[in-house]
Coordinates of C-alpha atoms and ligand atoms in Angstrom, one line a residue:
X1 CA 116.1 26.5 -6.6
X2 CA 113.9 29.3 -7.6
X3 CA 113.4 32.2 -5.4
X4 CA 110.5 33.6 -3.5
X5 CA 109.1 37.1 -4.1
X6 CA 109.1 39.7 -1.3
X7 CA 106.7 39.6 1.3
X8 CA 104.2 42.9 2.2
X9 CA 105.4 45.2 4.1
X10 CA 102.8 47.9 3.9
X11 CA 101.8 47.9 7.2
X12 CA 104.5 49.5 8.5
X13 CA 104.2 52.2 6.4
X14 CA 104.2 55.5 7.1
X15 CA 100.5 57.8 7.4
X16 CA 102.6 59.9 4.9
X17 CA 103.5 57.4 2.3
X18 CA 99.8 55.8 2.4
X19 CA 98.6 59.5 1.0
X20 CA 101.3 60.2 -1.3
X21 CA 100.1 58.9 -5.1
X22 CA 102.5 58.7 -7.6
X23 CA 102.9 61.8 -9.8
X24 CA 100.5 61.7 -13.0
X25 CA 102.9 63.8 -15.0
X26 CA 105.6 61.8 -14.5
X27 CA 104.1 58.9 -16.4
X28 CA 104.3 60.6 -19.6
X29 CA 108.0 61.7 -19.1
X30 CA 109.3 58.1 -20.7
X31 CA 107.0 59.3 -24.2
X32 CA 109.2 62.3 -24.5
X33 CA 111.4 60.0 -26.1
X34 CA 109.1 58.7 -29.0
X35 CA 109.8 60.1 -32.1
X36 CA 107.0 60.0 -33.5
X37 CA 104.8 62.1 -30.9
X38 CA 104.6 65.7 -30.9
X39 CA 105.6 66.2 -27.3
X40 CA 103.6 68.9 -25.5
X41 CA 103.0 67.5 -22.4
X42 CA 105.7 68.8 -20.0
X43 CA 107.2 71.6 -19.3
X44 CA 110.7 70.6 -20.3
X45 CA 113.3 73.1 -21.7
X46 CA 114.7 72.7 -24.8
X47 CA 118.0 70.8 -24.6
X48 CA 119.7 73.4 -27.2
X49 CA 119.3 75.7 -24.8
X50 CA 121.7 73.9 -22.1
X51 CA 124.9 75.9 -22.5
X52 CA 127.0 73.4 -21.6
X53 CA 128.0 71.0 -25.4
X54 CA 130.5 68.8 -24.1
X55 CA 132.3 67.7 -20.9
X56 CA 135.9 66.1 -20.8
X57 CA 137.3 64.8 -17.4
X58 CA 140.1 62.3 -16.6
X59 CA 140.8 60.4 -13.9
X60 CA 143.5 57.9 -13.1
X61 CA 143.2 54.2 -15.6
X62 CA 142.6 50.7 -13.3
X63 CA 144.8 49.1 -12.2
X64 CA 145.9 52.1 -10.5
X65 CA 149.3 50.4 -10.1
X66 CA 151.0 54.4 -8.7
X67 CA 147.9 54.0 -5.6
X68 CA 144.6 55.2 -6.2
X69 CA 146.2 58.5 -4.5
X70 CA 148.4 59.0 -7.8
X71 CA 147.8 62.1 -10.2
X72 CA 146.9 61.0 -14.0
X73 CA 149.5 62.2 -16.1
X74 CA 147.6 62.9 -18.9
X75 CA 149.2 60.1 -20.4
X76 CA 147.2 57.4 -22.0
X77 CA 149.1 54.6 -19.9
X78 CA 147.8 56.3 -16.6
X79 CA 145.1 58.1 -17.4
X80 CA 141.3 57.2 -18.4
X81 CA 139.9 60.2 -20.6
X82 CA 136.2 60.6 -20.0
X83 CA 134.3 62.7 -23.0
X84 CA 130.9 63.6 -23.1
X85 CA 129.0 65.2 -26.0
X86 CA 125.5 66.8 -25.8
X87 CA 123.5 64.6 -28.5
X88 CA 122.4 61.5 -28.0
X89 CA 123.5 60.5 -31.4
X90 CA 127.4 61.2 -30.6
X91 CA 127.9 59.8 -27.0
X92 CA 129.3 56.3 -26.7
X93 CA 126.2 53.6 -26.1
X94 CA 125.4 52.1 -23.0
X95 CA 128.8 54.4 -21.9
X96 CA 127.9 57.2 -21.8
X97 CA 124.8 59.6 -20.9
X98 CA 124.5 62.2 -23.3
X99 CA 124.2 65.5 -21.6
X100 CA 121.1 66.5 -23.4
X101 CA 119.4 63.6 -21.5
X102 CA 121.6 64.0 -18.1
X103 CA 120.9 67.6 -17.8
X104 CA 116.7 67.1 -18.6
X105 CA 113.8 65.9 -16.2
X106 CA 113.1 62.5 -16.5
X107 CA 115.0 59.0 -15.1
X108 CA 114.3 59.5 -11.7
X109 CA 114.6 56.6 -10.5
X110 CA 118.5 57.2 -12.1
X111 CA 120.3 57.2 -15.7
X112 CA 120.3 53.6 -16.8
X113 CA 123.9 53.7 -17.8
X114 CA 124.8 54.6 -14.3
X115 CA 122.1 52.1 -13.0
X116 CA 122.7 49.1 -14.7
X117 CA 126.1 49.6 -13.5
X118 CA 125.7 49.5 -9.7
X119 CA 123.2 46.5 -10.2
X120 CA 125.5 44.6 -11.3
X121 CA 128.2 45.8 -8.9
X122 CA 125.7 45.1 -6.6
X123 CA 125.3 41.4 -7.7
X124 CA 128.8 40.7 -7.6
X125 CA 129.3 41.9 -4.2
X126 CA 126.0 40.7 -2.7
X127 CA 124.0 37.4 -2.7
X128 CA 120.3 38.3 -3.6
X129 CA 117.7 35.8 -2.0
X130 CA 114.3 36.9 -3.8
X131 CA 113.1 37.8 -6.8
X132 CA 111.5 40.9 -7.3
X133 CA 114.6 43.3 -5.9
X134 CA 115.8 46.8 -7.6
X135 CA 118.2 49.4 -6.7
X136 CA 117.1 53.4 -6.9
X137 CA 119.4 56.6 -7.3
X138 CA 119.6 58.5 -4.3
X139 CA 121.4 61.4 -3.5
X140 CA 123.6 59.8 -0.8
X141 CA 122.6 57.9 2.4
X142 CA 122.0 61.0 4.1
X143 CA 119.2 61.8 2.0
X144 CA 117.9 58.1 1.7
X145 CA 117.4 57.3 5.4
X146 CA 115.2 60.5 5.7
X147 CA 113.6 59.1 3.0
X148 CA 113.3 55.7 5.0
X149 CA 111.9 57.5 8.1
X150 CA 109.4 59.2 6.3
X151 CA 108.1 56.4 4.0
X152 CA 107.8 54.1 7.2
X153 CA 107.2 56.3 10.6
X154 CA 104.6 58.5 11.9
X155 CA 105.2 61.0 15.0
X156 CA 105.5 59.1 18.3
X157 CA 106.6 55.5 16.3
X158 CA 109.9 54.6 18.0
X159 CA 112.9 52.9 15.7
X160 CA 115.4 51.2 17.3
X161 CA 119.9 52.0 16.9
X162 CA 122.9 51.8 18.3
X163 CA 123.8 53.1 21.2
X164 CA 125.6 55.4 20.2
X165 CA 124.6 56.2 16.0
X166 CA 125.8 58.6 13.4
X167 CA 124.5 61.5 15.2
X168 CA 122.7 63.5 12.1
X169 CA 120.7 60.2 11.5
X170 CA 119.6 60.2 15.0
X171 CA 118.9 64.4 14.8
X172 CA 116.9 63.3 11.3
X173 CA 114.5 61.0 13.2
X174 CA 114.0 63.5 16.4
X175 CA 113.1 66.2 14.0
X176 CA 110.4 64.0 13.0
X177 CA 109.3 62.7 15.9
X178 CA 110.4 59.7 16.2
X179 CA 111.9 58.0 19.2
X180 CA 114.8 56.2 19.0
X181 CA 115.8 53.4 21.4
X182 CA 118.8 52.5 22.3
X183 CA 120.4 49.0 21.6
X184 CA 123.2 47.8 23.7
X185 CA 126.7 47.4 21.7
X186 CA 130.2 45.7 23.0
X187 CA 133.3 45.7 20.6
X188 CA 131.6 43.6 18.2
X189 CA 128.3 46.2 17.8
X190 CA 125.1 45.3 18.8
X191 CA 124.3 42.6 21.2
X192 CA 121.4 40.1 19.8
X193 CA 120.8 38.3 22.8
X194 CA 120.4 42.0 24.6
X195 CA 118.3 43.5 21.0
X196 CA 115.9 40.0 22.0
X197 CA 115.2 40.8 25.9
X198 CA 114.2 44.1 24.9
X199 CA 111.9 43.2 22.3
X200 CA 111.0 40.1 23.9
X201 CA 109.9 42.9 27.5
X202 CA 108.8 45.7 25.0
X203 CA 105.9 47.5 27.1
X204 CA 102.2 46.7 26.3
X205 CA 100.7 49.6 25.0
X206 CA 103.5 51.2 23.5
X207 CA 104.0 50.6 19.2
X208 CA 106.5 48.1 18.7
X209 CA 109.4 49.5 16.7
X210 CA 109.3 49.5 12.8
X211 CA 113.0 49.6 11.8
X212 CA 116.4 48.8 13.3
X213 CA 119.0 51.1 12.0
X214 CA 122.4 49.8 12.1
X215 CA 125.8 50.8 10.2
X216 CA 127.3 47.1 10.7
X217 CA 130.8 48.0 8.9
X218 CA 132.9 50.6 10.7
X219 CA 130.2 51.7 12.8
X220 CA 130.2 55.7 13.1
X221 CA 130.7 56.5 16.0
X222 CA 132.3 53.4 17.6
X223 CA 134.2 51.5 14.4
X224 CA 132.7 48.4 15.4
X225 CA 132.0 46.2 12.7
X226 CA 129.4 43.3 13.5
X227 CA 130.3 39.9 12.6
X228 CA 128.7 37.2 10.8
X229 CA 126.9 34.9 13.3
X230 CA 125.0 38.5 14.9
X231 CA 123.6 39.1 11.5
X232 CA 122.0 36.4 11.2
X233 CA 120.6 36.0 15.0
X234 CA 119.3 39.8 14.6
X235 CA 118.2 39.1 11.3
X236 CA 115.5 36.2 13.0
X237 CA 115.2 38.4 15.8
X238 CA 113.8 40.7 13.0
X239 CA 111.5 38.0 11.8
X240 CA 109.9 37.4 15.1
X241 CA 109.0 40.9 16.2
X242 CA 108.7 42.2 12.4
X243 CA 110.5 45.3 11.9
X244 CA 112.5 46.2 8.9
X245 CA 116.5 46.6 9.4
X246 CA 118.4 49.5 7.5
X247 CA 121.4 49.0 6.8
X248 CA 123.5 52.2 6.0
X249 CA 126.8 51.0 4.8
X250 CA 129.0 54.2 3.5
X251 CA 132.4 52.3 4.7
X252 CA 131.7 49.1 3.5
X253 CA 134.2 48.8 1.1
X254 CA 136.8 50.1 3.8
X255 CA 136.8 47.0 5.3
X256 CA 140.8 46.3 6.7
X257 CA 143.2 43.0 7.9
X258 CA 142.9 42.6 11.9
X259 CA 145.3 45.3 13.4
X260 CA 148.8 43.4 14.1
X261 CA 150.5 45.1 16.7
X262 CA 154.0 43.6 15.7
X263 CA 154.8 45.3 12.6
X264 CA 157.2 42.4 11.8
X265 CA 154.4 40.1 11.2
X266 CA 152.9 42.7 8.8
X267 CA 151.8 41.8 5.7
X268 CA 149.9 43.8 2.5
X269 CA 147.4 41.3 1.7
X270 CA 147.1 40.8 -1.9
X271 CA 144.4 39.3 -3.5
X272 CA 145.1 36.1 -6.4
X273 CA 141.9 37.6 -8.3
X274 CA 138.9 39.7 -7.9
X275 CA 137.0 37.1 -6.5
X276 CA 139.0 36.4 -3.5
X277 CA 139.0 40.0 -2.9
X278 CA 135.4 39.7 -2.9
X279 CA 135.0 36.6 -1.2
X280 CA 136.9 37.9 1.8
X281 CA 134.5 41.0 2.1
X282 CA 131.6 41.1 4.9
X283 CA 128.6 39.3 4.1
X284 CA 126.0 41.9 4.8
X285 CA 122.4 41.8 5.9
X286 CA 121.3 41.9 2.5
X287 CA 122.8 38.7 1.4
X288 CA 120.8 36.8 4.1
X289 CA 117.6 38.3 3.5
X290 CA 114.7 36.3 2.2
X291 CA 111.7 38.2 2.3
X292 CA 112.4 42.0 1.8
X293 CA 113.0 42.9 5.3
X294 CA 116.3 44.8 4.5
X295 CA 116.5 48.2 3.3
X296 CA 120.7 49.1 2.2
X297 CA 121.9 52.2 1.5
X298 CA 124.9 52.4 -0.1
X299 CA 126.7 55.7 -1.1
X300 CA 129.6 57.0 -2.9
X301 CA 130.5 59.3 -0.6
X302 CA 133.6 57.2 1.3
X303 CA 134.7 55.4 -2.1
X304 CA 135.0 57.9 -4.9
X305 CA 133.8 61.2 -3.1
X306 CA 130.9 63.2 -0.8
X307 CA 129.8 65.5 -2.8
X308 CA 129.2 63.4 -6.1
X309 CA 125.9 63.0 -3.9
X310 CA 125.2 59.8 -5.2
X311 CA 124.1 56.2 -3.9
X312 CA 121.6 54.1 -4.4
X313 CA 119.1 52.2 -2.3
X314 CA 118.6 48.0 -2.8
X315 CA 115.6 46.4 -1.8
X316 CA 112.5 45.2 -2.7
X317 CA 110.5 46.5 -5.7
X318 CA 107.4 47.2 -3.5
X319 CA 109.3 49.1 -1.2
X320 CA 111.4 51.1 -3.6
X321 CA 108.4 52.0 -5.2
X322 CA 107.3 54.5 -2.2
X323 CA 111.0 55.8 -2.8
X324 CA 110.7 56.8 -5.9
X325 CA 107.2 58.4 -5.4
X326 CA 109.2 60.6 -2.4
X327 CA 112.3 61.4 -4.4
X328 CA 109.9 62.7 -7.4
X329 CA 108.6 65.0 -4.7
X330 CA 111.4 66.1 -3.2
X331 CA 115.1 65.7 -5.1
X332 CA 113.5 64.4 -8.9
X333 CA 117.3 62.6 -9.3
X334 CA 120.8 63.3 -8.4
X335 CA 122.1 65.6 -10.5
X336 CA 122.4 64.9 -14.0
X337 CA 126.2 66.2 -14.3
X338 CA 127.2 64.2 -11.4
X339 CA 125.5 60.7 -12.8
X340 CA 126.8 62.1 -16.7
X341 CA 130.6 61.9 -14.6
X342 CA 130.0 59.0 -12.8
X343 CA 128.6 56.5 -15.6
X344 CA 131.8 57.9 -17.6
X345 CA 134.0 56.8 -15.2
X346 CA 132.9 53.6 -13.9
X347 CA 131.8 52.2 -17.2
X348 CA 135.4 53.0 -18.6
X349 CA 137.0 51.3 -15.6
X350 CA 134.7 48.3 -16.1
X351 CA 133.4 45.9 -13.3
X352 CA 137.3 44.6 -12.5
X353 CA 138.4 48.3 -12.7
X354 CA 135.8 49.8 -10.1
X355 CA 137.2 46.3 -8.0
X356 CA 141.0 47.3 -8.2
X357 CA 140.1 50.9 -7.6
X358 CA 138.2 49.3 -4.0
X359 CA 141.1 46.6 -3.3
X360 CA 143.3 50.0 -3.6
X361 CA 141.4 52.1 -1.1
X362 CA 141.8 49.4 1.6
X363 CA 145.5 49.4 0.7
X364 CA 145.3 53.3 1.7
X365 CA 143.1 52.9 4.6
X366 CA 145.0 49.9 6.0
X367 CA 148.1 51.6 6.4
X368 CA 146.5 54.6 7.8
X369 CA 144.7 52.9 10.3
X370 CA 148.1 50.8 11.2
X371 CA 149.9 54.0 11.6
X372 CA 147.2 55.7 13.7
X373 CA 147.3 52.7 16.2
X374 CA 150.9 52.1 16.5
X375 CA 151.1 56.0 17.2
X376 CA 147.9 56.0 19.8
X377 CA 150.4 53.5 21.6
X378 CA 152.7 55.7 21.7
X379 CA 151.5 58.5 22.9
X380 CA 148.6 57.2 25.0
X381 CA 148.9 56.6 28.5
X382 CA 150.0 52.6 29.2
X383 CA 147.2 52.0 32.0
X384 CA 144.5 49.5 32.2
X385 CA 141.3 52.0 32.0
X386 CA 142.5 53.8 28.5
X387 CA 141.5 51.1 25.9
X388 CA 142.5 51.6 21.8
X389 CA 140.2 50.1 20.0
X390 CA 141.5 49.0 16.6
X391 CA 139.0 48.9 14.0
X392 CA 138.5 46.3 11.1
X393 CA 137.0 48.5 8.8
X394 CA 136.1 52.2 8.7
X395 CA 137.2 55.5 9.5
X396 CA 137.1 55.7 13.0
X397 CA 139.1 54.7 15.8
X398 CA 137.8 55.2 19.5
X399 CA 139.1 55.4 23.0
X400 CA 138.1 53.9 25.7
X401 CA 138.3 55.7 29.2
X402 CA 137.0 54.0 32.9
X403 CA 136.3 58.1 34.2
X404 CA 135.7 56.1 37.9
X405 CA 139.7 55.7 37.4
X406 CA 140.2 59.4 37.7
X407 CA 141.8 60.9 40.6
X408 CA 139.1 63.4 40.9
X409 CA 136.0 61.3 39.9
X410 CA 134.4 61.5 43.4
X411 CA 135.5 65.2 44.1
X412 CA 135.8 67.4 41.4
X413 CA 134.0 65.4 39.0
X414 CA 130.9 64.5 41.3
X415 CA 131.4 61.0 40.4
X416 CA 129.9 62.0 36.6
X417 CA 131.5 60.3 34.1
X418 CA 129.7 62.8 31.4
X419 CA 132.0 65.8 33.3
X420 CA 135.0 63.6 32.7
X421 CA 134.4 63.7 29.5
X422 CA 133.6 67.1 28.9
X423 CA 136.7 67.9 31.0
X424 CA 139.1 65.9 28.9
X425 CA 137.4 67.4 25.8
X426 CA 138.4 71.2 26.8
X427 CA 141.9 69.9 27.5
X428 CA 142.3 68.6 23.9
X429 CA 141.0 71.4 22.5
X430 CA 143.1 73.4 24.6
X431 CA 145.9 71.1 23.8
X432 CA 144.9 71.9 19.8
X433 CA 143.7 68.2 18.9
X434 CA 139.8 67.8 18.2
X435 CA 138.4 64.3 19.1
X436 CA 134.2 63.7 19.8
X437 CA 133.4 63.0 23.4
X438 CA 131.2 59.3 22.4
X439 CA 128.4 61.1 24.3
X440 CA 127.6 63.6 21.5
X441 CA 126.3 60.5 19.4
X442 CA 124.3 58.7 22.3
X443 CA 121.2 57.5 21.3
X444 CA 118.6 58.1 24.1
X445 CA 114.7 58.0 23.2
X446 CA 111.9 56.5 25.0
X447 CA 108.4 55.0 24.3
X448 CA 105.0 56.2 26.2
X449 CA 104.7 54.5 28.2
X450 CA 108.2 53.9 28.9
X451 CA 110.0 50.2 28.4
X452 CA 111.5 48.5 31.4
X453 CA 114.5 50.1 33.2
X454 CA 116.3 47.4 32.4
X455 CA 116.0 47.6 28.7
X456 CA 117.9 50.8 29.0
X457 CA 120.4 49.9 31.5
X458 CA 123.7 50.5 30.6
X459 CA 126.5 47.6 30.9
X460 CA 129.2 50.1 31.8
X461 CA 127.9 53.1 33.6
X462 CA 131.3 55.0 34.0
X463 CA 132.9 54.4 30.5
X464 CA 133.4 57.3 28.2
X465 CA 134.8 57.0 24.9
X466 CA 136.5 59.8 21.9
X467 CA 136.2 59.1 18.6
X468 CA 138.8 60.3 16.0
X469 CA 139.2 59.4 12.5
X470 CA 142.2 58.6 10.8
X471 CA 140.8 59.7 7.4
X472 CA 140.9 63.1 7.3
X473 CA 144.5 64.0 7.5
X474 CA 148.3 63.3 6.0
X475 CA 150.6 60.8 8.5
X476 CA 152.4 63.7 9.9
X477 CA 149.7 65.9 10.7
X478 CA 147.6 63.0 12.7
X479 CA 150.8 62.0 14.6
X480 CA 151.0 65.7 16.4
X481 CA 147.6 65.7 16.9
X482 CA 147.5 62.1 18.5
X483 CA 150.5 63.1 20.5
X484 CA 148.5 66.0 22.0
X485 CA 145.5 64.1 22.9
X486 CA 147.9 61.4 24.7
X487 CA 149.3 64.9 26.8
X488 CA 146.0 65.5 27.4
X489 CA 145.3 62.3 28.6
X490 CA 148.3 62.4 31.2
X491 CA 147.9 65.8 32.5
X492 CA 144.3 65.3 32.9
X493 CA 144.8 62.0 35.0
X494 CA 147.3 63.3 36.5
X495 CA 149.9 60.8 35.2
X496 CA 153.4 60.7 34.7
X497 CA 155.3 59.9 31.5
Ligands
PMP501 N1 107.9 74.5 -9.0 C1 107.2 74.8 -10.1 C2 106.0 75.8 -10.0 C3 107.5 74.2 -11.3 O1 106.8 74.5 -12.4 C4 108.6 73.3 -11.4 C5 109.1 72.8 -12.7 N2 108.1 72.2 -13.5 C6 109.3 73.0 -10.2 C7 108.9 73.7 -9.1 C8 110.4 72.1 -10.2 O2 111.6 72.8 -10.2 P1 113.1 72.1 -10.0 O3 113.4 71.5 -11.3 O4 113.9 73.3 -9.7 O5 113.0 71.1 -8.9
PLP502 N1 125.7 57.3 7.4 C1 126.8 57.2 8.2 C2 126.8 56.2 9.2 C3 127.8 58.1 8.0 O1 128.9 58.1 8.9 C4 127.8 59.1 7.0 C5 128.9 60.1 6.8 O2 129.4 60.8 7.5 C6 126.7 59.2 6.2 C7 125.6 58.2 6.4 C8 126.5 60.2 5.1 O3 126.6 59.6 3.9 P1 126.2 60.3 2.6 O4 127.4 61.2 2.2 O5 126.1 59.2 1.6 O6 125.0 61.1 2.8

């Protein structure tokens, strides 16, 4: 069957992005390459005068069979040797980008070694339903939903979130004005049926939102990951009150087995081939999109490292377009050391590499998250009102806490859940663990004039909830620190071991 091309979004753009016109000068930066023109048209430094001639970097060689955690030896049967020369003429085609290229202006909508890489990544992983889709370097998904927000909202436009969302991209809308409502989650993320009666009861007079921003795999802050059957519903809800949903997706690929308590019944999943590995991944909002109504930001930053500051946005070409325009403004391109580093890495590994180096970093995630679990149980008080919540993918686990459960709710606490928290926060630090009160990423903005009271409602009125990560430290290290949130836990509810 042959696919349909992307439908217009324009008007939901942005007042911004209708007066930004795409940079004359950069027209003429793809003639800089024709030998037979005398180039005087930009003011581009000579590439003999980069100091830097060469670049050598190793890494560890697919299949990784030592863990993707293991040291390269140096040796050729561990170790993939990545060497980059200055001229064009040296480096290996299609391989590698030559660092007189990497390090000049030009490609900004990213090198095409590094490109064509992640677009076919991208293919393999995802199920593209139209046409006319791209992908565009960005320097991570930090930098690409500010991009979003400005291509598509004005000051006083209201997008819609989690609950609770990754607070800096809630800060990043605030700071420019724009609202962000709050959509109701449970375990599973957000709620369609609840997403519909807002929308369905959104106030006349006030603009309907433009985009939904969701993480759906190992949502930060809660590590909810939202299943199959929501995506869809959401996606239609989408259709029928036409807004755009973002998907920002930097723990995608950590994506675990359910958490089984018995560690009897254990087992490492192993995968026949690739494409069962594959198969057995998420499908994401992309993959069900027809029309161009999903924006995904993908990033680097969880799978090889943060501060390669490098992603990439997929969606439609007509979209992407106002990206590029923005990012010629504002960053040009990631840096050209960082996509020199990365095409000479991932092209080395290959396709199947990159795919053992992922299927290895849920290996390491996996057991991380089964030990951080089994020791929350542990250490946490056994009672009905503290809830673990195991996630299936992510970095984050969260706790659960029913504050109206606490001996001093009504008294010392003046029957506010919020000073529960903030109570049970000091006593962890004090106890020398640092978890984030779920609070600190609550998602709270209103239209003018306001929506119902009962679009805002919340579900559970006394629940509180810390989130920790089980990422950012050794085994040993995140057992004390688990242990000494659990003491806080019991002295603070005054509970007995
Ligand atoms: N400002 C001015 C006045 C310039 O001439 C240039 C380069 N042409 C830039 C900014 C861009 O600088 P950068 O490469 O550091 O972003
Ligand atoms: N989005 C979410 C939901 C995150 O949790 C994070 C990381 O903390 C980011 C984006 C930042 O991603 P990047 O490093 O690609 O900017």
């Amino acid at each position: 069957m042959t696919q349909g091309i992307a439908k217009d979004f324009s008007h939901l753009f942005s007042d911004e992005c209708n007066s930004r016109l795409p940079s004359q000068l950069k027209t003429i930066l793809p003639l800089f390459a024709d030998p037979n023109l005398v180039f005087l048209g930009g003011g581009l430094p000579m590439s003999d005068y980069f100091p830097w001639d060469n670049l050598t970097v190793e890494s560890p060689l697919p299949p990784f069979s030592s863990g993707i955690g293991a040291k390269p030896s140096g040796d050729a049967s561990d170790t993939c040797k990545i060497e980059i020369t200055k001229a064009e003429q040296k480096s290996q085609e299609g391989i590698d980008i030559p660092l007189s290229r990497a390090l000049q202006y030009g490609f900004s909508h990213g090198q095409p070694e590094v490109m064509k890489f992640f677009k076919e990544h991208h293919s393999i992983i995802h199920k593209m339903n139209y046409q006319d889709w791209d992908v565009l370097a960005t320097i991570g998904n930090t930098g690409a939903w500010e991009s979003t927000l400005r291509i598509f909202c004005n000051r006083g436009d209201t997008i819609l979130a989690e609950e609770f969302a990754f607070s800096s991209s809630i800060s990043a809308a605030e700071a420019q004005g724009v609202n962000v409502f709050p959509v109701p989650l449970d375990e599973h993320g957000i709620i369609p049926s609840k997403l519909e009666e807002i929308l369905d009861n959104w106030t006349e007079g006030a603009a309907k939102p433009k985009l939904l921003y969701t993480v759906p795999t190992g949502q930060n802050p809660t590590g909810s990951s939202l299943p199959f059957d929501r995506k869809q519903a959401i996606y239609r809800i989408a259709q029928k009150h036409d807004f755009i949903i973002v998907e920002d997706e930097p723990y995608y690929f950590l994506q675990m087995e359910k958490y089984e308590a018995d560690p009897e019944k254990r087992v490492t999943k192993t995968y026949s081939d690739h494409n069962e590995f594959v198969e057995n991944l998420e499908t994401s909002f992309i993959s069900i999109d027809t029309e161009g109504r999903v924006l995904r930001l993908d990033s680097l930053s969880k799978v090889l490292a943060p501060g390669t500051r490098f992603g990439w946005v997929v969606g439609s070409e007509a979209i992407l377009q106002h990206f590029l325009r923005l990012q010629e403004m504002s960053i040009q391109a990631p840096s050209g050391f960082t996509q020199a580093i990365i095409a000479g890495t991932v092209n080395r590994w290959g396709q199947q590499g990159y795919l053992d180096w992922l299927i290895g970093l849920r290996h390491e995630y996996t057991a991380k998250r089964d030990f951080c679990i089994d020791t929350l149980h542990k250490y946490l008080p056994q009672v009905d009102y503290i809830k673990i919540n195991p996630p299936i993918a992510g970095m984050f686990f969260t706790v659960n806490i029913d504050a109206s459960k606490h001996p001093e709710f009504a008294t010392k606490y003046e029957s506010d859940p919020k000073k529960v928290e903030k109570a049970i926060f000091d006593k962890s630090i004090a106890a020398g663990v640092l978890v984030i009160p779920g609070n600190w990423f609550k998602a709270d903005g209103q239209t003018t004039p306001p929506q119902p009271e009962a679009s805002s409602k919340s579900e559970k009125p006394n629940e509180i909830f810390f989130r920790g990560t089980y990422a950012a430290v050794a085994l040993e290290k995140m057992a004390v620190g688990l242990q000494r949130f659990g003491d806080a836990l019991y002295e603070d509810f005054q509970l007995s071991k």
